[in-house]
């Protein structure tokens, strides 16, 4: 077993990994940029080394400096976390070339799953369902028209060089195809310098459901169930849950088996996630891509299965067999994670960097906060604005939602704006509570929010009109008498509403 591990990351995930190492009595080495000199992960690690200036390209992406630090500190292994170099096959080759263990899959598995087209081909060969579509770029409008007609509308145009939804176009009928194709090609050329576009059958009301898999170096591959990740904003996950509200054991088994087939096909080692699109209409599911790293949202799987995924990563990297068999894995209860971003939900989620002047974390039963900040810490502009994520756990989804509501009442962050108020609205939303989630949830929620605000404003205006009319009536008909209590109550009630109205504008 390793005696010392270097964490090639920052923020909450670096802190999370350090905690697992501490529990395993493994020394930790942190690396940090100039902007992170006083960061929490630097304080928590046993040793910390500066590796460069604030921009990631001069620090957290500088694998030469990271490897140099690993050698200088005597770290026997490197944990990449997520993002940065976590899916960089060349980095893995450099690390292992120095006789240092990379805590994750092989570079070949990363390369195999790194490209959308190669990943799709592997899934097809493994017998895993993929979205009906062409993998080769369209050569003409005529070809696009013929292929779209063969799938039937709606279809989805996608940029071959794209990802994360960029360059995607939903086409409802043949009449819209030509313009949509030209728009998709020009956007792809502008965004990726490559105008190649392919077409797929569009999955209507898709859910994003992903399967956690785990493999060891002895050929064992298991799945740890699903995570519902449909609540996304601009293809960025916001709230994740385990299990999916679909909560269908047969669907979990089938998707889990498919995810394991993909892991086997690339001789996977370590923690990985296979993403699927699931139709909310008929629960058909389709392979999207595989992430060859630990994911931000891994805590909801840990809470429901009781397995510490980071501990398992370290054990597997050190050569141990998986500490569980597929049959030993069970799912109990329900977990929901909210990602706390330093963004202003009332200003189009613009980043809100600055000093955290107040931080009160939720505590008590069923609450877990994976944070990377502290009161007084600076949130900088250089890195992903997610400052922490908290997860709640309950025996049922309803209990977890009650706990999420309570935790949000306790959670306070001062000095910067965060997405907390946004979660406080979502947790009251009937569609969210009912588990009616698909990838269009946030767009629909924002519409509901707008109409709700309008109806609230209309109510306020009606109250103001009534107050003014009441005032006039009082002047003209002094003969009418109202008990003082009535008058006080009505004035107070109306006055209060007016105040709330005026406060809002
Ligand atoms: C789709 C789709 C519907 N049909 N493909 C968005 C980015 C990338 N992950 C794939 N995406 C989609 N591909 C077909 N054939 C709907 C989406 C999609 C989506 C998928 C997952 C999570 C959020 C999403 C938001 C919008 C669209």
PDB file of N, CA, C and O in Angstrom, residues 360-396:
ATOM      1  N   UNK A 360     -21.783  29.286   6.996  1.00  0.00           N
ATOM      2  CA  UNK A 360     -22.418  28.399   7.975  1.00  0.00           C
ATOM      3  C   UNK A 360     -22.891  27.166   7.214  1.00  0.00           C
ATOM      4  O   UNK A 360     -23.736  27.265   6.335  1.00  0.00           O
ATOM      5  N   UNK A 361     -22.284  26.030   7.521  1.00  0.00           N
ATOM      6  CA  UNK A 361     -22.611  24.808   6.790  1.00  0.00           C
ATOM      7  C   UNK A 361     -23.763  24.079   7.467  1.00  0.00           C
ATOM      8  O   UNK A 361     -23.871  24.105   8.693  1.00  0.00           O
ATOM      9  N   UNK A 362     -24.600  23.413   6.683  1.00  0.00           N
ATOM     10  CA  UNK A 362     -25.676  22.622   7.285  1.00  0.00           C
ATOM     11  C   UNK A 362     -25.065  21.446   8.033  1.00  0.00           C
ATOM     12  O   UNK A 362     -24.013  20.927   7.647  1.00  0.00           O
ATOM     13  N   UNK A 363     -25.692  21.071   9.139  1.00  0.00           N
ATOM     14  CA  UNK A 363     -25.186  19.925   9.910  1.00  0.00           C
ATOM     15  C   UNK A 363     -26.351  19.011  10.265  1.00  0.00           C
ATOM     16  O   UNK A 363     -27.440  19.158   9.726  1.00  0.00           O
ATOM     17  N   UNK A 364     -26.096  18.083  11.124  1.00  0.00           N
ATOM     18  CA  UNK A 364     -27.180  17.223  11.605  1.00  0.00           C
ATOM     19  C   UNK A 364     -27.366  15.996  10.722  1.00  0.00           C
ATOM     20  O   UNK A 364     -26.667  15.808   9.720  1.00  0.00           O
ATOM     21  N   UNK A 365     -28.352  15.202  11.093  1.00  0.00           N
ATOM     22  CA  UNK A 365     -28.474  13.873  10.459  1.00  0.00           C
ATOM     23  C   UNK A 365     -28.728  14.001   8.959  1.00  0.00           C
ATOM     24  O   UNK A 365     -29.462  14.867   8.514  1.00  0.00           O
ATOM     25  N   UNK A 366     -28.083  13.131   8.208  1.00  0.00           N
ATOM     26  CA  UNK A 366     -28.361  12.979   6.779  1.00  0.00           C
ATOM     27  C   UNK A 366     -27.822  14.080   5.905  1.00  0.00           C
ATOM     28  O   UNK A 366     -28.307  14.283   4.793  1.00  0.00           O
ATOM     29  N   UNK A 367     -26.832  14.838   6.410  1.00  0.00           N
ATOM     30  CA  UNK A 367     -26.268  15.919   5.585  1.00  0.00           C
ATOM     31  C   UNK A 367     -24.762  15.713   5.459  1.00  0.00           C
ATOM     32  O   UNK A 367     -24.069  15.446   6.452  1.00  0.00           O
ATOM     33  N   UNK A 368     -24.248  15.811   4.202  1.00  0.00           N
ATOM     34  CA  UNK A 368     -22.802  15.706   3.970  1.00  0.00           C
ATOM     35  C   UNK A 368     -22.384  16.880   3.110  1.00  0.00           C
ATOM     36  O   UNK A 368     -22.952  17.114   2.054  1.00  0.00           O
ATOM     37  N   UNK A 369     -21.394  17.641   3.601  1.00  0.00           N
ATOM     38  CA  UNK A 369     -20.913  18.783   2.815  1.00  0.00           C
ATOM     39  C   UNK A 369     -19.494  18.500   2.362  1.00  0.00           C
ATOM     40  O   UNK A 369     -18.607  18.305   3.194  1.00  0.00           O
ATOM     41  N   UNK A 370     -19.292  18.409   1.055  1.00  0.00           N
ATOM     42  CA  UNK A 370     -17.930  18.260   0.512  1.00  0.00           C
ATOM     43  C   UNK A 370     -17.513  19.644   0.052  1.00  0.00           C
ATOM     44  O   UNK A 370     -17.875  20.079  -1.049  1.00  0.00           O
ATOM     45  N   UNK A 371     -16.780  20.349   0.913  1.00  0.00           N
ATOM     46  CA  UNK A 371     -16.452  21.731   0.593  1.00  0.00           C
ATOM     47  C   UNK A 371     -14.972  21.927   0.392  1.00  0.00           C
ATOM     48  O   UNK A 371     -14.153  21.135   0.848  1.00  0.00           O
ATOM     49  N   UNK A 372     -14.657  22.993  -0.323  1.00  0.00           N
ATOM     50  CA  UNK A 372     -13.242  23.297  -0.532  1.00  0.00           C
ATOM     51  C   UNK A 372     -12.912  24.705  -0.073  1.00  0.00           C
ATOM     52  O   UNK A 372     -11.883  25.268  -0.438  1.00  0.00           O
ATOM     53  N   UNK A 373     -13.826  25.290   0.739  1.00  0.00           N
ATOM     54  CA  UNK A 373     -13.615  26.683   1.166  1.00  0.00           C
ATOM     55  C   UNK A 373     -13.804  26.801   2.671  1.00  0.00           C
ATOM     56  O   UNK A 373     -14.117  25.824   3.342  1.00  0.00           O
ATOM     57  N   UNK A 374     -13.574  28.006   3.193  1.00  0.00           N
ATOM     58  CA  UNK A 374     -13.765  28.278   4.625  1.00  0.00           C
ATOM     59  C   UNK A 374     -14.105  29.767   4.750  1.00  0.00           C
ATOM     60  O   UNK A 374     -13.969  30.526   3.781  1.00  0.00           O
ATOM     61  N   UNK A 375     -14.579  30.176   5.917  1.00  0.00           N
ATOM     62  CA  UNK A 375     -14.928  31.590   6.116  1.00  0.00           C
ATOM     63  C   UNK A 375     -13.631  32.406   6.040  1.00  0.00           C
ATOM     64  O   UNK A 375     -12.661  32.115   6.730  1.00  0.00           O
ATOM     65  N   UNK A 376     -13.616  33.356   5.109  1.00  0.00           N
ATOM     66  CA  UNK A 376     -12.398  34.148   4.903  1.00  0.00           C
ATOM     67  C   UNK A 376     -11.654  33.761   3.643  1.00  0.00           C
ATOM     68  O   UNK A 376     -10.756  34.459   3.190  1.00  0.00           O
ATOM     69  N   UNK A 377     -12.031  32.611   3.052  1.00  0.00           N
ATOM     70  CA  UNK A 377     -11.328  32.172   1.826  1.00  0.00           C
ATOM     71  C   UNK A 377     -11.711  33.061   0.653  1.00  0.00           C
ATOM     72  O   UNK A 377     -12.791  33.643   0.610  1.00  0.00           O
ATOM     73  N   UNK A 378     -10.803  33.122  -0.310  1.00  0.00           N
ATOM     74  CA  UNK A 378     -11.054  33.892  -1.529  1.00  0.00           C
ATOM     75  C   UNK A 378     -11.519  32.942  -2.630  1.00  0.00           C
ATOM     76  O   UNK A 378     -10.889  31.901  -2.860  1.00  0.00           O
ATOM     77  N   UNK A 379     -12.618  33.279  -3.293  1.00  0.00           N
ATOM     78  CA  UNK A 379     -13.053  32.511  -4.473  1.00  0.00           C
ATOM     79  C   UNK A 379     -12.531  33.255  -5.693  1.00  0.00           C
ATOM     80  O   UNK A 379     -12.887  34.413  -5.910  1.00  0.00           O
ATOM     81  N   UNK A 380     -11.639  32.599  -6.437  1.00  0.00           N
ATOM     82  CA  UNK A 380     -10.979  33.336  -7.534  1.00  0.00           C
ATOM     83  C   UNK A 380     -11.685  33.093  -8.864  1.00  0.00           C
ATOM     84  O   UNK A 380     -12.531  32.219  -9.000  1.00  0.00           O
ATOM     85  N   UNK A 381     -11.290  33.855  -9.844  1.00  0.00           N
ATOM     86  CA  UNK A 381     -11.903  33.771 -11.182  1.00  0.00           C
ATOM     87  C   UNK A 381     -11.210  32.698 -12.030  1.00  0.00           C
ATOM     88  O   UNK A 381     -11.676  32.375 -13.109  1.00  0.00           O
ATOM     89  N   UNK A 382     -10.106  32.151 -11.525  1.00  0.00           N
ATOM     90  CA  UNK A 382      -9.279  31.294 -12.376  1.00  0.00           C
ATOM     91  C   UNK A 382      -9.825  29.892 -12.568  1.00  0.00           C
ATOM     92  O   UNK A 382      -9.422  29.180 -13.480  1.00  0.00           O
ATOM     93  N   UNK A 383     -10.698  29.461 -11.668  1.00  0.00           N
ATOM     94  CA  UNK A 383     -11.073  28.042 -11.684  1.00  0.00           C
ATOM     95  C   UNK A 383     -12.592  27.869 -11.731  1.00  0.00           C
ATOM     96  O   UNK A 383     -13.336  28.820 -11.591  1.00  0.00           O
ATOM     97  N   UNK A 384     -13.011  26.650 -11.906  1.00  0.00           N
ATOM     98  CA  UNK A 384     -14.431  26.328 -11.930  1.00  0.00           C
ATOM     99  C   UNK A 384     -15.111  26.961 -10.700  1.00  0.00           C
ATOM    100  O   UNK A 384     -14.579  26.874  -9.593  1.00  0.00           O
ATOM    101  N   UNK A 385     -16.238  27.628 -10.895  1.00  0.00           N
ATOM    102  CA  UNK A 385     -16.871  28.353  -9.781  1.00  0.00           C
ATOM    103  C   UNK A 385     -17.567  27.484  -8.726  1.00  0.00           C
ATOM    104  O   UNK A 385     -18.104  27.997  -7.766  1.00  0.00           O
ATOM    105  N   UNK A 386     -17.470  26.145  -8.879  1.00  0.00           N
ATOM    106  CA  UNK A 386     -18.111  25.313  -7.852  1.00  0.00           C
ATOM    107  C   UNK A 386     -17.256  25.354  -6.583  1.00  0.00           C
ATOM    108  O   UNK A 386     -16.105  24.933  -6.592  1.00  0.00           O
ATOM    109  N   UNK A 387     -17.826  25.892  -5.484  1.00  0.00           N
ATOM    110  CA  UNK A 387     -17.037  26.016  -4.249  1.00  0.00           C
ATOM    111  C   UNK A 387     -17.288  24.844  -3.312  1.00  0.00           C
ATOM    112  O   UNK A 387     -16.455  24.529  -2.448  1.00  0.00           O
ATOM    113  N   UNK A 388     -18.429  24.188  -3.475  1.00  0.00           N
ATOM    114  CA  UNK A 388     -18.701  22.999  -2.649  1.00  0.00           C
ATOM    115  C   UNK A 388     -19.919  22.302  -3.226  1.00  0.00           C
ATOM    116  O   UNK A 388     -20.559  22.796  -4.154  1.00  0.00           O
ATOM    117  N   UNK A 389     -20.202  21.184  -2.646  1.00  0.00           N
ATOM    118  CA  UNK A 389     -21.441  20.483  -3.002  1.00  0.00           C
ATOM    119  C   UNK A 389     -21.916  19.825  -1.709  1.00  0.00           C
ATOM    120  O   UNK A 389     -21.082  19.423  -0.867  1.00  0.00           O
ATOM    121  N   UNK A 390     -23.216  19.816  -1.501  1.00  0.00           N
ATOM    122  CA  UNK A 390     -23.694  19.114  -0.311  1.00  0.00           C
ATOM    123  C   UNK A 390     -24.722  18.081  -0.747  1.00  0.00           C
ATOM    124  O   UNK A 390     -25.428  18.267  -1.739  1.00  0.00           O
ATOM    125  N   UNK A 391     -24.716  16.987  -0.006  1.00  0.00           N
ATOM    126  CA  UNK A 391     -25.652  15.902  -0.316  1.00  0.00           C
ATOM    127  C   UNK A 391     -26.480  15.601   0.926  1.00  0.00           C
ATOM    128  O   UNK A 391     -26.003  15.735   2.049  1.00  0.00           O
ATOM    129  N   UNK A 392     -27.724  15.236   0.699  1.00  0.00           N
ATOM    130  CA  UNK A 392     -28.606  14.851   1.807  1.00  0.00           C
ATOM    131  C   UNK A 392     -29.043  13.412   1.578  1.00  0.00           C
ATOM    132  O   UNK A 392     -29.048  12.926   0.434  1.00  0.00           O
ATOM    133  N   UNK A 393     -29.350  12.764   2.669  1.00  0.00           N
ATOM    134  CA  UNK A 393     -29.722  11.338   2.590  1.00  0.00           C
ATOM    135  C   UNK A 393     -30.995  11.104   3.386  1.00  0.00           C
ATOM    136  O   UNK A 393     -31.160  11.658   4.474  1.00  0.00           O
ATOM    137  N   UNK A 394     -31.905  10.284   2.799  1.00  0.00           N
ATOM    138  CA  UNK A 394     -33.098   9.891   3.542  1.00  0.00           C
ATOM    139  C   UNK A 394     -33.484   8.471   3.166  1.00  0.00           C
ATOM    140  O   UNK A 394     -32.966   7.925   2.180  1.00  0.00           O
ATOM    141  N   UNK A 395     -34.389   7.873   3.960  1.00  0.00           N
ATOM    142  CA  UNK A 395     -34.797   6.494   3.617  1.00  0.00           C
ATOM    143  C   UNK A 395     -35.574   6.482   2.306  1.00  0.00           C
ATOM    144  O   UNK A 395     -35.572   5.531   1.548  1.00  0.00           O
ATOM    145  N   UNK A 396     -36.269   7.628   2.061  1.00  0.00           N
ATOM    146  CA  UNK A 396     -37.054   7.762   0.819  1.00  0.00           C
ATOM    147  C   UNK A 396     -36.676   9.076   0.150  1.00  0.00           C
ATOM    148  O   UNK A 396     -36.044   9.939   0.783  1.00  0.00           O
TER     149      UNK A 396
END
